[in-house]
Each structure stands twice: as structure tokens, then as C-alpha cells.
Tab-separated table of N, CA and C and ligand atoms in Angstrom:
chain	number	residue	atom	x	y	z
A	58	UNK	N	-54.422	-12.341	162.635
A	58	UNK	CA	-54.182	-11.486	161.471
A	58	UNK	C	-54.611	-12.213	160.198
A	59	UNK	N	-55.175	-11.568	159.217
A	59	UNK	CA	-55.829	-12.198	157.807
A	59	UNK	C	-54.718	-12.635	157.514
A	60	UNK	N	-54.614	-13.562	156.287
A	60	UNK	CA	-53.698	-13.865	155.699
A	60	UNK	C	-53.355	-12.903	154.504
A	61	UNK	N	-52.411	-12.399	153.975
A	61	UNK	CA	-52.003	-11.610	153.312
A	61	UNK	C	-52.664	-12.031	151.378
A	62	UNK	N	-53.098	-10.713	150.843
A	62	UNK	CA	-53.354	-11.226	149.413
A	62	UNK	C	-52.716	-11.348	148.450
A	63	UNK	N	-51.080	-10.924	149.185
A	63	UNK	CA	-50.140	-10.593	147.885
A	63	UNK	C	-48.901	-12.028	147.514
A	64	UNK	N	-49.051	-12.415	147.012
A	64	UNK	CA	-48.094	-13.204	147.007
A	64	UNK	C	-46.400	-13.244	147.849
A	65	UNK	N	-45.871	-14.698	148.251
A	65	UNK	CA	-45.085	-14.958	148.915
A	65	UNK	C	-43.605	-14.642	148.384
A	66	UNK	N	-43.017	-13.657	148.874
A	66	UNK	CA	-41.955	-13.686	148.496
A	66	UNK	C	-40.601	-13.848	149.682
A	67	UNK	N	-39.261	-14.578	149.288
A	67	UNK	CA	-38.344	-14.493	150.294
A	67	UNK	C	-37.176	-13.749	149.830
A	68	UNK	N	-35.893	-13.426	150.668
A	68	UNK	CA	-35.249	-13.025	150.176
A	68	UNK	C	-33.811	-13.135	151.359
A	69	UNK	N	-32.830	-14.230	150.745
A	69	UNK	CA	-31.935	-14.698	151.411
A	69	UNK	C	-30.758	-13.295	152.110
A	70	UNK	N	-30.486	-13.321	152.589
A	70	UNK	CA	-29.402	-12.326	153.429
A	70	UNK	C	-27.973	-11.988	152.610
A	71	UNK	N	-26.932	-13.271	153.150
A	71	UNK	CA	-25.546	-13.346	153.375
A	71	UNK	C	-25.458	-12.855	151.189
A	72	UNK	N	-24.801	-12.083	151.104
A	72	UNK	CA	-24.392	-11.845	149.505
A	72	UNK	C	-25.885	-11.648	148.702
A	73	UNK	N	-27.003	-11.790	149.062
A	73	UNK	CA	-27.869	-11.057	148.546
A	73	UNK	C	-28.533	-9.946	148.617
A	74	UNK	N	-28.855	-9.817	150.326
A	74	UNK	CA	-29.387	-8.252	150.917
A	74	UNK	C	-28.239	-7.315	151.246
A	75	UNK	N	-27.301	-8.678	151.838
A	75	UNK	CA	-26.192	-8.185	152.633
A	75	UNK	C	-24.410	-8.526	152.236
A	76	UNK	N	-23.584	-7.552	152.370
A	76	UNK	CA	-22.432	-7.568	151.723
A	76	UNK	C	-21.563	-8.345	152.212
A	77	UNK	N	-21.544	-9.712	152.609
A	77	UNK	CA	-20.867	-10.508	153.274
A	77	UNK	C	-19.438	-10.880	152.791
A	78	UNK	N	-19.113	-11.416	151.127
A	78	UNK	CA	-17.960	-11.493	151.075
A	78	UNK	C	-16.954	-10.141	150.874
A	79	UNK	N	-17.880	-9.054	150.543
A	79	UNK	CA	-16.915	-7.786	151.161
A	79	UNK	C	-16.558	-7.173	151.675
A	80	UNK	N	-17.648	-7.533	153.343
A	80	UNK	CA	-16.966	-7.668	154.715
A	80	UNK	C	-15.632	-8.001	155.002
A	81	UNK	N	-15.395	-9.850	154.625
A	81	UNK	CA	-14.437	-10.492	154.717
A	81	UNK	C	-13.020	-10.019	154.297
A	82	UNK	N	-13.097	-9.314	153.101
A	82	UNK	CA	-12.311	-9.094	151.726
A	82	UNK	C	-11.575	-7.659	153.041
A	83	UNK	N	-12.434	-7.332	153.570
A	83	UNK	CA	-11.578	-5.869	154.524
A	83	UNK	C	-11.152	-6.328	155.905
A	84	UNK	N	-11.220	-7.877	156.114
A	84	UNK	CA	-10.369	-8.065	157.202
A	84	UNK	C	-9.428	-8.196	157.624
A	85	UNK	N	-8.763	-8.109	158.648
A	85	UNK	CA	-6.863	-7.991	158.063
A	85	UNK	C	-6.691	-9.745	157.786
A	86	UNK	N	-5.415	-10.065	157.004
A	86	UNK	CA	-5.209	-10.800	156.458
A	86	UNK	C	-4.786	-11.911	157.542
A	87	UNK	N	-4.238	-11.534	158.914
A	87	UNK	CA	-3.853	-12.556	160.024
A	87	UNK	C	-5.757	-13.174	160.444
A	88	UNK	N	-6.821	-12.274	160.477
A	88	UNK	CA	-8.108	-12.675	160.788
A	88	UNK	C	-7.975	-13.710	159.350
A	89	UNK	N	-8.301	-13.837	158.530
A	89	UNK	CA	-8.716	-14.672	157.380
A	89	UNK	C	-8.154	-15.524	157.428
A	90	UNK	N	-6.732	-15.624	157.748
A	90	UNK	CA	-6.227	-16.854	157.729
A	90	UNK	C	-6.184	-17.484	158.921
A	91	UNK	N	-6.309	-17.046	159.761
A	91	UNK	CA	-6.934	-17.767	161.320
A	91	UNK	C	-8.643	-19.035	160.716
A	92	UNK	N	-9.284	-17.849	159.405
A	92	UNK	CA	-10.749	-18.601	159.719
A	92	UNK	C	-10.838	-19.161	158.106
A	93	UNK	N	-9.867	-19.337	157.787
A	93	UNK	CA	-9.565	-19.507	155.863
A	93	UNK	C	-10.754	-20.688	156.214
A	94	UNK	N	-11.668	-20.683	154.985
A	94	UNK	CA	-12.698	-22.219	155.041
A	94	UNK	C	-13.856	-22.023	155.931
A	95	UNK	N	-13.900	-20.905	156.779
A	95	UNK	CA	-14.863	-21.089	157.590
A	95	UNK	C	-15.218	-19.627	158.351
A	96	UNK	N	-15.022	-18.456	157.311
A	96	UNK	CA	-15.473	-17.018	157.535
A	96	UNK	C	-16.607	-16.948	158.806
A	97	UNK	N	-17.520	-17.785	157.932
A	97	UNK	CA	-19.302	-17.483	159.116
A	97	UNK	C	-18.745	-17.758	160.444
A	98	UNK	N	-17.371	-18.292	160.782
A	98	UNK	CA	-17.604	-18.308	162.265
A	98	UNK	C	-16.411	-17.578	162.707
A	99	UNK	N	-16.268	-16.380	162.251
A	99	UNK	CA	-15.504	-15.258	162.709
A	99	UNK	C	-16.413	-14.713	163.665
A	100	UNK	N	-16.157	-14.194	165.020
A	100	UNK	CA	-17.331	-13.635	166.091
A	100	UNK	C	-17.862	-12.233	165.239
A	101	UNK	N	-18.969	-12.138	165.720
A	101	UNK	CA	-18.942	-10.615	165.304
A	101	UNK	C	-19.019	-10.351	163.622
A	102	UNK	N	-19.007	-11.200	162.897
A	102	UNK	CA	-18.475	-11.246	161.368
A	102	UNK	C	-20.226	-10.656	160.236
A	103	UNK	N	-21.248	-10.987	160.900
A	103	UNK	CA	-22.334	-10.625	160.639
A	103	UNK	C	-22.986	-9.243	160.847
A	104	UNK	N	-22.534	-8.940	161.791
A	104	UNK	CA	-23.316	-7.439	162.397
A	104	UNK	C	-22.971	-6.241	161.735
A	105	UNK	N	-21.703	-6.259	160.866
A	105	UNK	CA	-21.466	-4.508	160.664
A	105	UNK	C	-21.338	-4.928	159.004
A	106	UNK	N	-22.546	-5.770	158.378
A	106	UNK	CA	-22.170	-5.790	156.901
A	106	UNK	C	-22.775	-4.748	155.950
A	107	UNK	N	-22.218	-4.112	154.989
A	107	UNK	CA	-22.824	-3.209	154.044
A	107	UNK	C	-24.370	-3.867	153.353
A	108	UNK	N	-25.092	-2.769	153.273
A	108	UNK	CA	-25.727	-3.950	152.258
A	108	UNK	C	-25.447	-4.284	150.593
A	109	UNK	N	-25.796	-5.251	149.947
A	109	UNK	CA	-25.462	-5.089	148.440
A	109	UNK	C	-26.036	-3.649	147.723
A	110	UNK	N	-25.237	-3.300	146.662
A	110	UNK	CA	-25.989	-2.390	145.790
A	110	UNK	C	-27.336	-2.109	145.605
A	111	UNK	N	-28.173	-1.402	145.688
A	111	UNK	CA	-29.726	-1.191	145.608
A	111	UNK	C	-30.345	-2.476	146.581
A	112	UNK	N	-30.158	-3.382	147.329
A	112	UNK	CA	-30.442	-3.832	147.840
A	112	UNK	C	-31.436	-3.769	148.941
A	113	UNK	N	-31.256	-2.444	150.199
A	113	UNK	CA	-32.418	-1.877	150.756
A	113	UNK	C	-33.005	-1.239	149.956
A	114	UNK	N	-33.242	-0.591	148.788
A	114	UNK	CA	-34.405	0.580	148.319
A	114	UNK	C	-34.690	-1.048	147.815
A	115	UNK	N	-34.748	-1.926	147.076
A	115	UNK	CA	-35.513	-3.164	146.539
A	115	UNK	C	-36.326	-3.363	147.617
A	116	UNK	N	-35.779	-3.764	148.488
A	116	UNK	CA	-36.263	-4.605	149.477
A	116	UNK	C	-37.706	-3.873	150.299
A	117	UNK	N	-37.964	-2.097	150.218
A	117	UNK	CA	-38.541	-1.085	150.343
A	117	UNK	C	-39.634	-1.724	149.642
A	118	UNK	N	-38.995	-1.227	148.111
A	118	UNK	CA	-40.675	-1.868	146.867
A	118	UNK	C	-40.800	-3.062	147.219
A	119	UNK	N	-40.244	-3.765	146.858
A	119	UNK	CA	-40.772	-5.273	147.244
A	119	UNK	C	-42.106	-5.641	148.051
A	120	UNK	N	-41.670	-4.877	148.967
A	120	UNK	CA	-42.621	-5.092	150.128
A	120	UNK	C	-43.566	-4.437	150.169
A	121	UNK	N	-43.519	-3.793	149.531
A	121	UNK	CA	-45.184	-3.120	148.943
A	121	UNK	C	-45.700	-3.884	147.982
A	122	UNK	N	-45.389	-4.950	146.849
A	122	UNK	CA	-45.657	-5.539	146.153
A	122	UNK	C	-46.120	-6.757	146.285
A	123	UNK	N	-45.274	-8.047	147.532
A	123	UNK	CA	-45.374	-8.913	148.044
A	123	UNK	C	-45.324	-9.058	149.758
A	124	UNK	N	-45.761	-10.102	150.292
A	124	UNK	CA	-46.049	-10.636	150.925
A	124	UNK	C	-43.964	-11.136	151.467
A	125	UNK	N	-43.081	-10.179	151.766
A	125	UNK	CA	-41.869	-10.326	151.775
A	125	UNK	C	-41.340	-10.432	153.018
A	126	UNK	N	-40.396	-11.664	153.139
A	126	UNK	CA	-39.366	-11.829	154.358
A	126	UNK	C	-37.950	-12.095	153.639
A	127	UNK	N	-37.588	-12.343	154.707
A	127	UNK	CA	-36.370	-12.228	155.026
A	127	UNK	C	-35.786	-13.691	155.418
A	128	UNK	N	-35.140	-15.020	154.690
A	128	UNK	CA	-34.899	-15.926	154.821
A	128	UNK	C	-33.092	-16.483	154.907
A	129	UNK	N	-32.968	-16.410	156.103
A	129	UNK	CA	-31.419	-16.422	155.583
A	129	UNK	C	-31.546	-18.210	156.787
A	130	UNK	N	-29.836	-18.486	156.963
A	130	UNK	CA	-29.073	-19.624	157.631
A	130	UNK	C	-28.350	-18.597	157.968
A	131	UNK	N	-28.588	-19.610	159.555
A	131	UNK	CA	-26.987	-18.928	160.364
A	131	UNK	C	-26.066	-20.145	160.447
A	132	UNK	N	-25.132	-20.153	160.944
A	132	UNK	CA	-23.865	-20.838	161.180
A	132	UNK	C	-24.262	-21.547	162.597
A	133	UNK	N	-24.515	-23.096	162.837
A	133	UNK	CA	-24.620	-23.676	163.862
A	133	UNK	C	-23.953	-23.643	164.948
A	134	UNK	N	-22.586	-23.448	164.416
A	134	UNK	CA	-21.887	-23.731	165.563
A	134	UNK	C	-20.812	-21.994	165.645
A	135	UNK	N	-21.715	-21.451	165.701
A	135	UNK	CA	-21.306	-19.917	165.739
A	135	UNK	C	-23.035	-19.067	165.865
A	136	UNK	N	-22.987	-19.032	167.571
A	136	UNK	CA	-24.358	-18.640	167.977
A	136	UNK	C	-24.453	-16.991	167.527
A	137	UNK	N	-23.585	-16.261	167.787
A	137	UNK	CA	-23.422	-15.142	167.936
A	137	UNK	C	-23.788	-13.952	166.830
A	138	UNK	N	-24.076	-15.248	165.300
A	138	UNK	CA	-24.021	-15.456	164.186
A	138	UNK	C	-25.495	-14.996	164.096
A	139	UNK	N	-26.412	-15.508	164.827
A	139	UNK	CA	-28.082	-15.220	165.172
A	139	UNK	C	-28.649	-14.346	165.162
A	140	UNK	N	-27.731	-13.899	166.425
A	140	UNK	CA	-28.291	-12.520	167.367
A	140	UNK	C	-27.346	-11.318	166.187
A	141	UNK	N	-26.408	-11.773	165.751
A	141	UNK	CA	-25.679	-10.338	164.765
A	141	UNK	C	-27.008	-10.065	163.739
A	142	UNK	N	-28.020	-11.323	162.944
A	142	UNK	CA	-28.213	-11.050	161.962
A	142	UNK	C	-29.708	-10.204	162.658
A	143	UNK	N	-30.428	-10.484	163.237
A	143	UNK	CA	-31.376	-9.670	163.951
A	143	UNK	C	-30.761	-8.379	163.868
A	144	UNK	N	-29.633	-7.768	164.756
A	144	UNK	CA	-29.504	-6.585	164.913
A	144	UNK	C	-29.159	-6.187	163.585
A	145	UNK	N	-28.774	-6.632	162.621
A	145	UNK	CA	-28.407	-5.929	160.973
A	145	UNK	C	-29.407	-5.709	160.660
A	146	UNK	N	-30.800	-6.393	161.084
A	146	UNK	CA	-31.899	-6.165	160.021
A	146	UNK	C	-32.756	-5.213	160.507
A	147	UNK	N	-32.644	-5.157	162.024
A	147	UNK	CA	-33.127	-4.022	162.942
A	147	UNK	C	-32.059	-2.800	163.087
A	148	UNK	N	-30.738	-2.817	162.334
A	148	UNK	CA	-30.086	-1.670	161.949
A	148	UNK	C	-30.377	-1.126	160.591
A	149	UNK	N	-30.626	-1.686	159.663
A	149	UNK	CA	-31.120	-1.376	158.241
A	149	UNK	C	-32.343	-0.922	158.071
A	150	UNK	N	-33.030	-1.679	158.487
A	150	UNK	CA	-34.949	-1.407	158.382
A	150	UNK	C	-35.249	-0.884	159.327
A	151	UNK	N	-35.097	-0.934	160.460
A	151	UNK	CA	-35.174	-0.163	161.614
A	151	UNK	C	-36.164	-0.907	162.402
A	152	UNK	N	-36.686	-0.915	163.974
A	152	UNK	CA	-36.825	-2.024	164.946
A	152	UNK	C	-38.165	-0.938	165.332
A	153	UNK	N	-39.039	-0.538	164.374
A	153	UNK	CA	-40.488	-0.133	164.732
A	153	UNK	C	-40.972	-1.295	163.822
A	154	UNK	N	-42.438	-1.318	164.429
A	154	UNK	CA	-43.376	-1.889	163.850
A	154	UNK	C	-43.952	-1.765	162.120
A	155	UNK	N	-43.372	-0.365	162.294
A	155	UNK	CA	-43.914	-0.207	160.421
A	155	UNK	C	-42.516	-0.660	159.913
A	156	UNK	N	-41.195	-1.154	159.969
A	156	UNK	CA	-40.472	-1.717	159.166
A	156	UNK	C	-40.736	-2.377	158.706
A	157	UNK	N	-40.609	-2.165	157.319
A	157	UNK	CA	-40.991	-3.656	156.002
A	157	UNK	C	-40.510	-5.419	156.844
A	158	UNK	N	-39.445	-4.914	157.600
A	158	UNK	CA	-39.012	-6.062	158.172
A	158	UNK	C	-39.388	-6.441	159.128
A	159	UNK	N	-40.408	-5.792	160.198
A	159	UNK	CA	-40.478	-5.966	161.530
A	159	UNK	C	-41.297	-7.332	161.318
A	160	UNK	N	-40.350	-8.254	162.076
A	160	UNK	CA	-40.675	-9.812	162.543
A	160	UNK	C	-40.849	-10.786	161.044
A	161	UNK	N	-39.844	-10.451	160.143
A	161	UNK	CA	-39.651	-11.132	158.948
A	161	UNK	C	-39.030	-11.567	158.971
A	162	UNK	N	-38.122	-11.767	159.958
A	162	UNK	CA	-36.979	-12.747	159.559
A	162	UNK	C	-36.356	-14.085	160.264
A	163	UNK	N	-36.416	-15.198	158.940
A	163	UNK	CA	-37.098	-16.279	159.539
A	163	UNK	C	-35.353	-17.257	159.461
A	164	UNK	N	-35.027	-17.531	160.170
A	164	UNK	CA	-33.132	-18.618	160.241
A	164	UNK	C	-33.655	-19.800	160.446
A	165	UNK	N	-32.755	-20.499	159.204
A	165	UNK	CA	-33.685	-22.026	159.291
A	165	UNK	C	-32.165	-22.817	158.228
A	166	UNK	N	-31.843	-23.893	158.518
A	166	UNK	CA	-31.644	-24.750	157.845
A	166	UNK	C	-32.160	-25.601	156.165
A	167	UNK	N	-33.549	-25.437	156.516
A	167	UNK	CA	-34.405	-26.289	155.658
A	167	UNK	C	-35.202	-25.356	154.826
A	168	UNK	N	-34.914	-24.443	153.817
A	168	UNK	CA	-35.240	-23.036	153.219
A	168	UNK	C	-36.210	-23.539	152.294
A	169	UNK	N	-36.423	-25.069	152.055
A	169	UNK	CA	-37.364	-25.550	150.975
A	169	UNK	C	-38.537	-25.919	151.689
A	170	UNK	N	-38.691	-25.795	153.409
A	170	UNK	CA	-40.031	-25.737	153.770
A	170	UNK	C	-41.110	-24.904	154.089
A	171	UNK	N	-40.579	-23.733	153.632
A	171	UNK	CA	-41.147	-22.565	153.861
A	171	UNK	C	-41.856	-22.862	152.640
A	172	UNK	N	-43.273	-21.907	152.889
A	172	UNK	CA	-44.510	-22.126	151.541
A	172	UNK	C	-44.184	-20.901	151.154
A	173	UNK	N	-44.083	-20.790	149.953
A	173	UNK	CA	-44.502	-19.194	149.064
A	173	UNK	C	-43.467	-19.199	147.570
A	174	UNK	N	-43.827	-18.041	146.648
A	174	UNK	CA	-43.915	-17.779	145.279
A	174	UNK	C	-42.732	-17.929	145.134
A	175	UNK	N	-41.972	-17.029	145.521
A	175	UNK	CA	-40.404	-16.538	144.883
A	175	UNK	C	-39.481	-16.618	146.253
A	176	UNK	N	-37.933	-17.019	145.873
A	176	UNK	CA	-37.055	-16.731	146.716
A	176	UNK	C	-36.125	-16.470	145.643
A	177	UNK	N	-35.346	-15.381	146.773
A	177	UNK	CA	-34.217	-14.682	145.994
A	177	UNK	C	-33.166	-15.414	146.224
A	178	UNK	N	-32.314	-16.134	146.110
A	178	UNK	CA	-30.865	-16.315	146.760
A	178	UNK	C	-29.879	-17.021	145.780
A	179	UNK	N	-28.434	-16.260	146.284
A	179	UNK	CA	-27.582	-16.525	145.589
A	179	UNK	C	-26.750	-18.223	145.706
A	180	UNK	N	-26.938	-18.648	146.722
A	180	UNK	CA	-26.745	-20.152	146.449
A	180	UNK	C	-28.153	-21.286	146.649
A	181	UNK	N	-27.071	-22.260	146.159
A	181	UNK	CA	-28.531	-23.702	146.085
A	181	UNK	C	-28.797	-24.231	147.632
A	182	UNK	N	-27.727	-23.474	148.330
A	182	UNK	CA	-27.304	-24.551	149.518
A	182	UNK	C	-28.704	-24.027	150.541
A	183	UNK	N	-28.867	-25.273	151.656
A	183	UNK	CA	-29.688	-24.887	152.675
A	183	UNK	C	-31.375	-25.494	152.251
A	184	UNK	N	-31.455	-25.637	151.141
A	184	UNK	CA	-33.073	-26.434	150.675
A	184	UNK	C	-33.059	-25.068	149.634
A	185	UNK	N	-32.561	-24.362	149.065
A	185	UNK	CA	-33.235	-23.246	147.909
A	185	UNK	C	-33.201	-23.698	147.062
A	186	UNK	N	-32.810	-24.598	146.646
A	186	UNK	CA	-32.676	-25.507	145.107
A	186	UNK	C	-33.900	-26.468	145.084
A	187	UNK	N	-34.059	-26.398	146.521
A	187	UNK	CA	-35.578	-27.270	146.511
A	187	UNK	C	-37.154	-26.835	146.731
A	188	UNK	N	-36.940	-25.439	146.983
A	188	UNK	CA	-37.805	-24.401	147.115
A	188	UNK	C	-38.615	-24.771	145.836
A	189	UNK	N	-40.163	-24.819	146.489
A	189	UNK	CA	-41.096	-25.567	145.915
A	189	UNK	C	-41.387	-24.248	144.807
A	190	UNK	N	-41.459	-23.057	145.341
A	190	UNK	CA	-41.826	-21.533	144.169
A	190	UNK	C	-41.020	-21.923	143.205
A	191	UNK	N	-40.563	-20.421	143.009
A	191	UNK	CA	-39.604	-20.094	141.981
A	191	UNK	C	-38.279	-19.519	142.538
A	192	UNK	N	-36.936	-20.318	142.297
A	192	UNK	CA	-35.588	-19.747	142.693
A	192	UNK	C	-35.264	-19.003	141.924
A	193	UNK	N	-35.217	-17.437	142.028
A	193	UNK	CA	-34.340	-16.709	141.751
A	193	UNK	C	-32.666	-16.224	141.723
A	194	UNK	N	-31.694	-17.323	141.156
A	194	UNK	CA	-30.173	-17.249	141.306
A	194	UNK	C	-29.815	-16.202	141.457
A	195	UNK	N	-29.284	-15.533	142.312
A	195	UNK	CA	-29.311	-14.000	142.515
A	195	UNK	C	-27.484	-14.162	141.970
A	196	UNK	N	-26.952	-13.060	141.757
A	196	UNK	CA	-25.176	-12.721	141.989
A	196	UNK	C	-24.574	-12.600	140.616
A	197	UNK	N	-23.631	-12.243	140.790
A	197	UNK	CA	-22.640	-12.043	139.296
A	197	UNK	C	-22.614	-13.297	138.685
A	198	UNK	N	-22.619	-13.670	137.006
A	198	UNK	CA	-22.742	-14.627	136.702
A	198	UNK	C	-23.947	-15.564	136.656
A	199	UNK	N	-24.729	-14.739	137.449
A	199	UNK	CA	-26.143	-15.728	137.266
A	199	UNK	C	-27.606	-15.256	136.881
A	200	UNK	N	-28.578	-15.884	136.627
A	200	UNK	CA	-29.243	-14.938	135.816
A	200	UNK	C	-30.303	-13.765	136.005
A	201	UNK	N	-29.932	-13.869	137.387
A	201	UNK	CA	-30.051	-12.420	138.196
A	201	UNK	C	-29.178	-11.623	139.196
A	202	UNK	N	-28.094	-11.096	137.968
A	202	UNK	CA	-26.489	-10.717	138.650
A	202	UNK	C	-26.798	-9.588	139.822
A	203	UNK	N	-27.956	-8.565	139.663
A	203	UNK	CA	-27.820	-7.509	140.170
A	203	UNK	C	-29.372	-7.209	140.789
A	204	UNK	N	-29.803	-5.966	141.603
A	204	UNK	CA	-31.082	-6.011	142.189
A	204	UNK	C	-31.663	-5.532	141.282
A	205	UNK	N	-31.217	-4.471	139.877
A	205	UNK	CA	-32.179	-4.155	139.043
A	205	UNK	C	-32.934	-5.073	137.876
A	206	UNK	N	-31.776	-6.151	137.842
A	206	UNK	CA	-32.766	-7.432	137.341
A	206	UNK	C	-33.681	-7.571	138.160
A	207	UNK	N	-33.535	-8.153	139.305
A	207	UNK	CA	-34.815	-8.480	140.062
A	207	UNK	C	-35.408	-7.710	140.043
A	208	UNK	N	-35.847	-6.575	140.257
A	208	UNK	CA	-36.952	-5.717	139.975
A	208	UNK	C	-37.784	-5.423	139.187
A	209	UNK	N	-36.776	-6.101	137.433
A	209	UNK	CA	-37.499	-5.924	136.600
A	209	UNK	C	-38.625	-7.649	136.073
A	210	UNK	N	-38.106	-8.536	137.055
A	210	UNK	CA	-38.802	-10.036	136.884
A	210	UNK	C	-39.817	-9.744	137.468
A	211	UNK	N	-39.757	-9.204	138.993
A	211	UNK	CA	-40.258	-9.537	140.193
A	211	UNK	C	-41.718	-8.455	139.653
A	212	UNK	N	-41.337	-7.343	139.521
A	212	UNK	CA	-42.377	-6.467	139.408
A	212	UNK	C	-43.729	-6.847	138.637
A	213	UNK	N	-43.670	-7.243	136.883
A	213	UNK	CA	-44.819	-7.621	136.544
A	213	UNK	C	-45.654	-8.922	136.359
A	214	UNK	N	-45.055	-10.026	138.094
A	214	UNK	CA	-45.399	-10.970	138.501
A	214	UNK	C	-45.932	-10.687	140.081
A	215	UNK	N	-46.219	-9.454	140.401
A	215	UNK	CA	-46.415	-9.312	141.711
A	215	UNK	C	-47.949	-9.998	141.515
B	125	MG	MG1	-26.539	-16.102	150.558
């Protein structure tokens, strides 16, 4: 396959695509405190997450604009954690070949060795602080709280 002409873009999962701490926030309170400190390795805790606000219609344009995946970390020692985030992204985008997502999505530890322009994500952790592009701080409080910021950076840098 050619190599693509549009520039590299990523875009982290857990609290950026996907609604992870307001998953948590609806679990009963005996689950949370069983996993207080260590949510990601609740079984099952990945697979049925909302996504964030405008988050899939972004993720739609985007990908007409850039060269876009899907870069998240799973939880090492919570396998189950893997295989949930596959089926979320093949429940959202859907598991044909024309999904913006089909075979974008890349689970890695080391998020600063991946080559390309922009990554979206709401923490530093995992190598995104070392991400050779451009880090986009995604989340409340930071200086891209919401997806309609990003849309409005991302767009006349495609
Ligand atoms: Mg995240």
C-alpha cells in the first residue's frame, strides 16, 4: 500500500475517545473499592465505555483530513483489558473494512515511538510527553478541554 499523503495523526482512547472515568463513576461503590488505585484492572471495565462528547463524529472528520489511528495502553497485568479495547473500537466504528478505524489501532507502552504529526491525549504518561510531533493535552483544564477545540487546531493544519 502507498504511503499515505496526509499527515500523521494519533488519538489516545481511555478519557479522550472514550468515557472511562465515567464508566467507573457508575460502578457500584463495593466494585470501586475492591479496585480503589487500580480501576484498569476491573475485568470487563473497558468494553461497554460511552464515548466522550463529540468524540466519534471528530474522529469521522479527522480521518478524512489525516492519516488517523488510534493509540491507546492497555493495562499489563489485566489481559482482558486488550481484547475489550478492540471490541469498543469495532463496536463504535464498526468491524468493515471502510471503518475510519479498520486496523488502526495500535496498544503500546512506548507512545513516543510511533512516527507522525499530532497526538491527541489527555495524559503525559506512556511516552506522549515525549512524542516527537505535536502533543495535544486533551481534557478539562487543559488547553484542549473539549473535541470542538480540537477541531478547530487540528483542521487548518491538516
Ligand atoms: Mg487517556
Amino acid at each position: 500500500m502507498a504511503p499515505s499523503a496526509k499527515k500523521i495523526l494519533y488519538i489516545d482512547l481511555d478519557n479522550t475517545l472514550a468515557d472511562f472515568d465515567g464508566r467507573v463513576a457508575e460502578l457500584s461503590p463495593e466494585i470501586r473499592s475492591r479496585y480503589e488505585g487500580h480501576f484498569d484492572h476491573i475485568p470487563g471495565v473497558y468494553s461497554l465505555l460511552k464515548p466522550m462528547p463529540g468524540a466519534v463524529e471528530a474522529y469521522h472528520e479527522l480521518s478524512e483530513l489525516f492519516d488517523t489511528y488510534i493509540l491507546s495502553t492497555a493495562p499489563w497485568l489485566n489481559p482482558t483489558a486488550w481484547t475489550d479495547k478492540l471490541q469498543w473500537v469495532e463496536l463504535i466504528f464498526g468491524v468493515e473494512e471502510a471503518s475510519p478505524a479498520y486496523k488502526r489501532l495500535i496498544i503500546t507502552h512506548h507512545k513516543d515511538l510511533n512516527r507522525g504529526d499530532f497526538l491527541v491525549d489527555d495524559q503525559p504518561a506512556h511516552g506522549a510527553d515525549a512524542f516527537a510531533g505535536e502533543w495535544l493535552h486533551f481534557g478539562a483544564g487543559n488547553r484542549f478541554p473539549d473535541w470542538s477545540s480540537v477541531l478547530e487546531y487540528l483542521r487548518p493544519r491538516a
